[in-house]
Amino acid sequence: MTTPKPGTDEVAQDAVTREEISGTTIPPSTPSRDQSTSQKRNAFTELLSPSGKSPTKSPETASARHAPPTLTTFSGRAGLGAYTHSPESFPRARVISFDDSYVTINDLYPKSSIHLLLLPRHPQKQLLHPFEALQDPVFLASIQEEVRKLRMLAAKELKRRFGKFSAKEREREEAMGKALDSGQDIDESSLPPGRDWSKDVISGVHTYPSMSHLHIHVLSIDRYSECMRHRKHYNSFATAFLVDVEEFPLSKEEATRRMKGRWLESDLVCWRCGRNFGNKFARLKSHLAEEFEEWKKD
């Protein structure tokens, strides 16, 4: 079947609100990543630090130094294009890493405690619908590899943030402590396994992307965030509206099923306990806060 153009206003199943489609302006060249090395970085930034170097700047003339900066804006649904165009212009709090093929950013409106976007820079692919772009086996294999890397790094960040609350992590640490106190050599195979945080990370593309540029979501499973404000927000990450990149390439039948489904209008069902809240988002939101605290303790 023919896929719709991504990020178009005429698409009925839009998973974002208009306030989230404000466009992105590339910041002036200063401050930029050239100054960021002196800034304090957290563990997550260290894990996802850029593998490549920022391009070397040419010497500035006096007139260039004093000229007002020229700002480039990627308007509305094209906003993600700013990051693939000039990733080095953004602070590390926004652009986590980049190379010639991909840019990874923190989602501006995260729908979970961790929410990353992988942005391919492939000029022939980045404006295609994901169902079309991911039919290319070579491109798909590259995307899948990058997503797997990001999922593992997101899992490490979950452990860093929430490991102290986890019963499974505590059990492992206590066993290690006892072994050390007794002077025994630590046999990893005899220790409790701890928590597998990779199972708490999901990823995929939306059946109807709200932004024009191809992007892949990598996020923690909790769906707990101040930016989770609407039924369609939740259902876009809790139903078949989200398609895991590992499911590609899709058959024509499966692609048709996904695109014909009214997933955003589905009942609100808790991802953790399965409780059905119908269309009562406020009740679900309150419940998600409770589940978040219990989830951390697993």
CSV table of C-alpha atoms in Angstrom, one decimal:
chain,number,residue,atom,x,y,z
A,1,MET,CA,0.0,0.0,0.0
A,2,THR,CA,1.1,3.6,-0.5
A,3,THR,CA,2.5,5.2,2.7
A,4,PRO,CA,1.5,8.7,3.6
A,5,LYS,CA,4.1,11.5,3.6
A,6,PRO,CA,5.5,11.6,7.2
A,7,GLY,CA,4.7,14.6,9.4
A,8,THR,CA,1.8,16.0,7.3
A,9,ASP,CA,-1.1,17.8,8.9
A,10,GLU,CA,-3.7,15.9,6.9
A,11,VAL,CA,-2.7,12.6,8.6
A,12,ALA,CA,-5.5,11.9,11.1
A,13,GLN,CA,-3.5,9.8,13.6
A,14,ASP,CA,-1.2,12.5,14.9
A,15,ALA,CA,0.6,11.5,18.2
A,16,VAL,CA,1.7,15.0,19.2
A,17,THR,CA,0.1,18.3,20.0
A,18,ARG,CA,0.5,21.5,18.1
A,19,GLU,CA,2.6,23.0,20.9
A,20,GLU,CA,5.1,20.2,20.3
A,21,ILE,CA,5.5,21.2,16.7
A,22,SER,CA,7.2,24.5,17.1
A,23,GLY,CA,10.2,24.0,14.8
A,24,THR,CA,13.9,24.2,15.8
A,25,THR,CA,16.3,27.1,15.3
A,26,ILE,CA,20.0,26.2,15.0
A,27,PRO,CA,21.8,28.1,17.8
A,28,PRO,CA,24.5,30.6,16.9
A,29,SER,CA,28.0,29.2,16.6
A,30,THR,CA,28.8,30.4,20.1
A,31,PRO,CA,28.4,28.8,22.6
A,32,SER,CA,28.9,25.5,20.9
A,33,ARG,CA,30.5,22.1,21.3
A,34,ASP,CA,33.9,23.8,21.1
A,35,GLN,CA,33.2,25.1,24.6
A,36,SER,CA,31.4,22.0,25.9
A,37,THR,CA,34.5,20.1,26.8
A,38,SER,CA,34.9,22.3,29.9
A,39,GLN,CA,31.4,21.8,31.0
A,40,LYS,CA,30.5,19.2,33.6
A,41,ARG,CA,29.0,16.0,32.0
A,42,ASN,CA,26.9,13.3,33.6
A,43,ALA,CA,27.5,9.6,33.2
A,44,PHE,CA,24.9,9.3,30.4
A,45,THR,CA,26.6,12.0,28.3
A,46,GLU,CA,29.9,10.2,28.9
A,47,LEU,CA,28.4,6.9,27.7
A,48,LEU,CA,27.0,8.5,24.6
A,49,SER,CA,29.8,11.0,23.8
A,50,PRO,CA,30.4,11.7,20.1
A,51,SER,CA,32.8,9.3,18.5
A,52,GLY,CA,33.9,11.9,16.0
A,53,LYS,CA,35.6,15.3,16.4
A,54,SER,CA,33.8,18.5,15.7
A,55,PRO,CA,34.9,20.1,12.4
A,56,THR,CA,37.8,22.5,12.6
A,57,LYS,CA,36.8,26.1,12.4
A,58,SER,CA,38.4,28.6,10.0
A,59,PRO,CA,40.0,31.7,11.5
A,60,GLU,CA,37.4,34.4,11.9
A,61,THR,CA,37.9,37.9,10.5
A,62,ALA,CA,37.2,40.9,12.8
A,63,SER,CA,34.0,41.7,10.8
A,64,ALA,CA,32.8,38.2,11.1
A,65,ARG,CA,33.3,38.2,14.8
A,66,HIS,CA,31.2,41.3,15.3
A,67,ALA,CA,28.5,40.5,12.7
A,68,PRO,CA,25.1,39.4,14.1
A,69,PRO,CA,24.6,35.6,13.8
A,70,THR,CA,22.6,34.3,11.0
A,71,LEU,CA,19.9,32.0,12.4
A,72,THR,CA,18.5,29.0,10.4
A,73,THR,CA,15.1,27.7,11.5
A,74,PHE,CA,13.6,24.4,10.5
A,75,SER,CA,9.9,25.2,10.8
A,76,GLY,CA,7.1,23.1,12.3
A,77,ARG,CA,7.2,19.4,11.4
A,78,ALA,CA,10.7,19.8,9.8
A,79,GLY,CA,12.2,20.7,13.2
A,80,LEU,CA,14.3,17.6,13.5
A,81,GLY,CA,16.2,18.6,10.4
A,82,ALA,CA,18.1,21.2,12.4
A,83,TYR,CA,19.8,18.4,14.4
A,84,THR,CA,20.9,16.4,11.3
A,85,HIS,CA,22.0,19.6,9.5
A,86,SER,CA,24.1,21.1,12.3
A,87,PRO,CA,24.4,18.7,15.3
A,88,GLU,CA,27.6,20.4,16.5
A,89,SER,CA,25.7,23.6,17.1
A,90,PHE,CA,23.6,22.2,19.9
A,91,PRO,CA,24.6,21.6,23.6
A,92,ARG,CA,25.3,18.1,24.8
A,93,ALA,CA,22.1,18.3,26.9
A,94,ARG,CA,20.2,18.1,23.5
A,95,VAL,CA,22.6,16.3,21.0
A,96,ILE,CA,24.1,13.4,22.8
A,97,SER,CA,26.3,12.1,19.9
A,98,PHE,CA,26.7,12.3,16.1
A,99,ASP,CA,28.7,11.1,13.2
A,100,ASP,CA,28.4,11.2,9.5
A,101,SER,CA,25.5,8.7,9.5
A,102,TYR,CA,23.5,9.4,12.7
A,103,VAL,CA,22.6,11.9,15.3
A,104,THR,CA,21.2,10.9,18.7
A,105,ILE,CA,19.3,13.5,20.7
A,106,ASN,CA,17.3,13.7,23.9
A,107,ASP,CA,13.6,14.1,22.9
A,108,LEU,CA,12.5,17.6,23.6
A,109,TYR,CA,9.2,16.3,24.9
A,110,PRO,CA,10.2,12.9,26.5
A,111,LYS,CA,7.4,10.4,27.2
A,112,SER,CA,9.5,8.3,29.6
A,113,SER,CA,12.2,8.9,32.1
A,114,ILE,CA,14.6,8.2,29.3
A,115,HIS,CA,13.6,9.1,25.7
A,116,LEU,CA,16.1,9.3,22.9
A,117,LEU,CA,15.7,9.8,19.2
A,118,LEU,CA,18.0,8.3,16.6
A,119,LEU,CA,18.1,10.5,13.5
A,120,PRO,CA,19.6,9.1,10.3
A,121,ARG,CA,21.4,11.6,8.1
A,122,HIS,CA,21.1,9.6,4.8
A,123,PRO,CA,20.0,12.2,2.3
A,124,GLN,CA,17.8,9.8,0.3
A,125,LYS,CA,16.2,8.2,3.3
A,126,GLN,CA,15.6,10.9,5.9
A,127,LEU,CA,12.4,12.2,4.5
A,128,LEU,CA,10.8,8.9,3.7
A,129,HIS,CA,8.1,7.2,5.7
A,130,PRO,CA,9.8,4.6,7.9
A,131,PHE,CA,7.8,1.7,6.4
A,132,GLU,CA,9.4,2.7,3.0
A,133,ALA,CA,12.9,3.6,4.2
A,134,LEU,CA,13.3,0.4,6.2
A,135,GLN,CA,12.5,-1.8,3.3
A,136,ASP,CA,16.1,-1.3,2.2
A,137,PRO,CA,18.0,-4.3,3.7
A,138,VAL,CA,21.4,-2.5,4.0
A,139,PHE,CA,19.9,0.6,5.5
A,140,LEU,CA,17.7,-1.5,7.8
A,141,ALA,CA,20.7,-3.5,9.1
A,142,SER,CA,22.5,-0.3,9.9
A,143,ILE,CA,19.5,1.2,11.8
A,144,GLN,CA,19.0,-2.0,13.8
A,145,GLU,CA,22.7,-2.1,14.8
A,146,GLU,CA,22.5,1.5,16.0
A,147,VAL,CA,19.3,1.0,17.9
A,148,ARG,CA,20.7,-2.0,19.7
A,149,LYS,CA,23.7,0.1,20.8
A,150,LEU,CA,21.3,2.8,22.1
A,151,ARG,CA,19.1,0.3,23.9
A,152,MET,CA,22.1,-1.0,25.8
A,153,LEU,CA,23.3,2.4,26.7
A,154,ALA,CA,19.8,3.4,27.8
A,155,ALA,CA,19.8,0.3,30.0
A,156,LYS,CA,23.1,1.3,31.6
A,157,GLU,CA,21.6,4.7,32.3
A,158,LEU,CA,18.5,3.2,33.9
A,159,LYS,CA,20.8,1.2,36.2
A,160,ARG,CA,22.7,4.3,37.1
A,161,ARG,CA,19.6,6.2,37.9
A,162,PHE,CA,17.4,3.6,39.5
A,163,GLY,CA,19.7,0.7,40.5
A,164,LYS,CA,19.7,1.8,44.1
A,165,PHE,CA,15.9,1.2,44.3
A,166,SER,CA,16.0,-2.3,42.8
A,167,ALA,CA,15.5,-5.4,45.0
A,168,LYS,CA,17.4,-7.5,42.4
A,169,GLU,CA,20.3,-5.2,42.3
A,170,ARG,CA,20.4,-5.0,46.1
A,171,GLU,CA,20.4,-8.8,46.4
A,172,ARG,CA,23.4,-9.0,44.1
A,173,GLU,CA,25.3,-6.2,45.8
A,174,GLU,CA,24.7,-7.9,49.2
A,175,ALA,CA,26.0,-11.2,48.0
A,176,MET,CA,29.1,-9.5,46.6
A,177,GLY,CA,29.6,-7.7,49.9
A,178,LYS,CA,29.5,-10.9,51.9
A,179,ALA,CA,32.0,-12.6,49.6
A,180,LEU,CA,34.4,-9.7,49.9
A,181,ASP,CA,34.0,-9.6,53.7
A,182,SER,CA,34.8,-13.3,53.9
A,183,GLY,CA,37.9,-12.9,51.7
A,184,GLN,CA,36.5,-15.2,49.1
A,185,ASP,CA,37.2,-14.8,45.4
A,186,ILE,CA,34.1,-13.6,43.7
A,187,ASP,CA,32.6,-16.2,41.4
A,188,GLU,CA,30.2,-14.3,39.1
A,189,SER,CA,28.3,-17.4,38.2
A,190,SER,CA,27.3,-18.0,41.8
A,191,LEU,CA,26.0,-14.5,42.4
A,192,PRO,CA,22.4,-13.4,41.9
A,193,PRO,CA,22.1,-12.1,38.3
A,194,GLY,CA,20.8,-8.7,39.3
A,195,ARG,CA,18.3,-6.9,37.2
A,196,ASP,CA,18.3,-7.1,33.4
A,197,TRP,CA,17.7,-3.4,32.6
A,198,SER,CA,17.7,-4.1,28.8
A,199,LYS,CA,14.2,-5.6,29.3
A,200,ASP,CA,13.0,-2.1,30.5
A,201,VAL,CA,13.9,-0.4,27.2
A,202,ILE,CA,11.6,-0.3,24.1
A,203,SER,CA,12.2,1.2,20.6
A,204,GLY,CA,10.6,1.7,17.3
A,205,VAL,CA,9.0,4.0,14.8
A,206,HIS,CA,5.5,5.4,14.7
A,207,THR,CA,3.1,4.1,12.1
A,208,TYR,CA,2.1,7.8,11.4
A,209,PRO,CA,5.2,9.9,12.2
A,210,SER,CA,4.4,13.4,13.4
A,211,MET,CA,7.7,14.9,12.2
A,212,SER,CA,9.0,15.0,8.7
A,213,HIS,CA,12.4,13.6,9.3
A,214,LEU,CA,12.9,9.9,9.8
A,215,HIS,CA,13.5,9.2,13.5
A,216,ILE,CA,13.6,6.1,15.7
A,217,HIS,CA,12.4,6.2,19.4
A,218,VAL,CA,14.5,4.5,22.1
A,219,LEU,CA,12.9,4.9,25.5
A,220,SER,CA,12.4,3.3,28.9
A,221,ILE,CA,9.3,1.3,29.4
A,222,ASP,CA,7.9,3.4,32.3
A,223,ARG,CA,6.1,6.0,30.2
A,224,TYR,CA,6.4,8.3,33.2
A,225,SER,CA,7.0,11.9,32.3
A,226,GLU,CA,5.5,15.4,32.7
A,227,CYS,CA,5.2,15.5,28.9
A,228,MET,CA,2.9,12.5,28.9
A,229,ARG,CA,-0.2,14.6,28.8
A,230,HIS,CA,-2.7,13.0,26.4
A,231,ARG,CA,-4.3,9.7,25.5
A,232,LYS,CA,-2.6,9.8,22.2
A,233,HIS,CA,0.7,10.3,23.8
A,234,TYR,CA,0.4,7.2,25.8
A,235,ASN,CA,-1.1,5.0,23.1
A,236,SER,CA,1.5,6.0,20.6
A,237,PHE,CA,4.0,4.1,22.8
A,238,ALA,CA,1.7,1.4,24.3
A,239,THR,CA,0.0,0.0,21.2
A,240,ALA,CA,0.8,-1.4,17.8
A,241,PHE,CA,1.2,2.2,16.6
A,242,LEU,CA,4.8,1.8,17.6
A,243,VAL,CA,6.6,-0.7,15.4
A,244,ASP,CA,9.9,-2.2,16.7
A,245,VAL,CA,12.7,-1.9,14.1
A,246,GLU,CA,13.4,-5.6,14.7
A,247,GLU,CA,10.0,-6.4,13.0
A,248,PHE,CA,11.1,-5.0,9.7
A,249,PRO,CA,10.9,-5.5,6.8
A,250,LEU,CA,7.1,-5.7,7.1
A,251,SER,CA,5.0,-7.7,4.8
A,252,LYS,CA,2.4,-5.7,2.8
A,253,GLU,CA,-0.3,-7.4,4.9
A,254,GLU,CA,1.3,-6.3,8.2
A,255,ALA,CA,1.9,-2.8,7.0
A,256,THR,CA,-1.7,-2.5,6.0
A,257,ARG,CA,-2.9,-3.8,9.3
A,258,ARG,CA,-0.8,-1.3,11.2
A,259,MET,CA,-1.9,1.7,9.1
A,260,LYS,CA,-5.6,0.8,9.2
A,261,GLY,CA,-5.6,0.4,13.0
A,262,ARG,CA,-7.1,3.2,15.1
A,263,TRP,CA,-4.4,2.7,17.7
A,264,LEU,CA,-4.5,6.1,19.3
A,265,GLU,CA,-8.2,5.8,20.0
A,266,SER,CA,-7.7,2.4,21.8
A,267,ASP,CA,-8.6,2.0,25.5
A,268,LEU,CA,-5.8,3.1,27.9
A,269,VAL,CA,-4.3,-0.1,29.3
A,270,CYS,CA,-1.5,0.0,31.9
A,271,TRP,CA,1.7,-1.3,30.4
A,272,ARG,CA,2.7,-3.0,33.7
A,273,CYS,CA,-0.5,-4.5,35.3
A,274,GLY,CA,-2.8,-4.6,32.4
A,275,ARG,CA,-5.6,-2.6,34.1
A,276,ASN,CA,-8.0,-1.0,31.6
A,277,PHE,CA,-8.8,2.7,32.1
A,278,GLY,CA,-11.0,3.1,29.1
A,279,ASN,CA,-10.6,6.8,28.0
A,280,LYS,CA,-9.8,8.1,31.5
A,281,PHE,CA,-6.3,9.5,30.9
A,282,ALA,CA,-6.1,11.4,34.2
A,283,ARG,CA,-6.8,8.2,36.1
A,284,LEU,CA,-4.1,6.4,34.1
A,285,LYS,CA,-1.6,9.2,34.7
A,286,SER,CA,-2.1,8.9,38.4
A,287,HIS,CA,-1.8,5.2,38.2
A,288,LEU,CA,1.4,5.4,36.2
A,289,ALA,CA,3.0,7.5,38.9
A,290,GLU,CA,2.3,4.6,41.4
A,291,GLU,CA,3.5,2.0,39.0
A,292,PHE,CA,6.7,4.0,38.4
A,293,GLU,CA,7.6,3.7,42.0
A,294,GLU,CA,6.9,0.0,42.1
A,295,TRP,CA,8.7,-0.6,38.8
A,296,LYS,CA,11.9,0.9,40.2
A,297,LYS,CA,11.8,-1.6,43.1
A,298,ASP,CA,11.8,-4.7,40.9
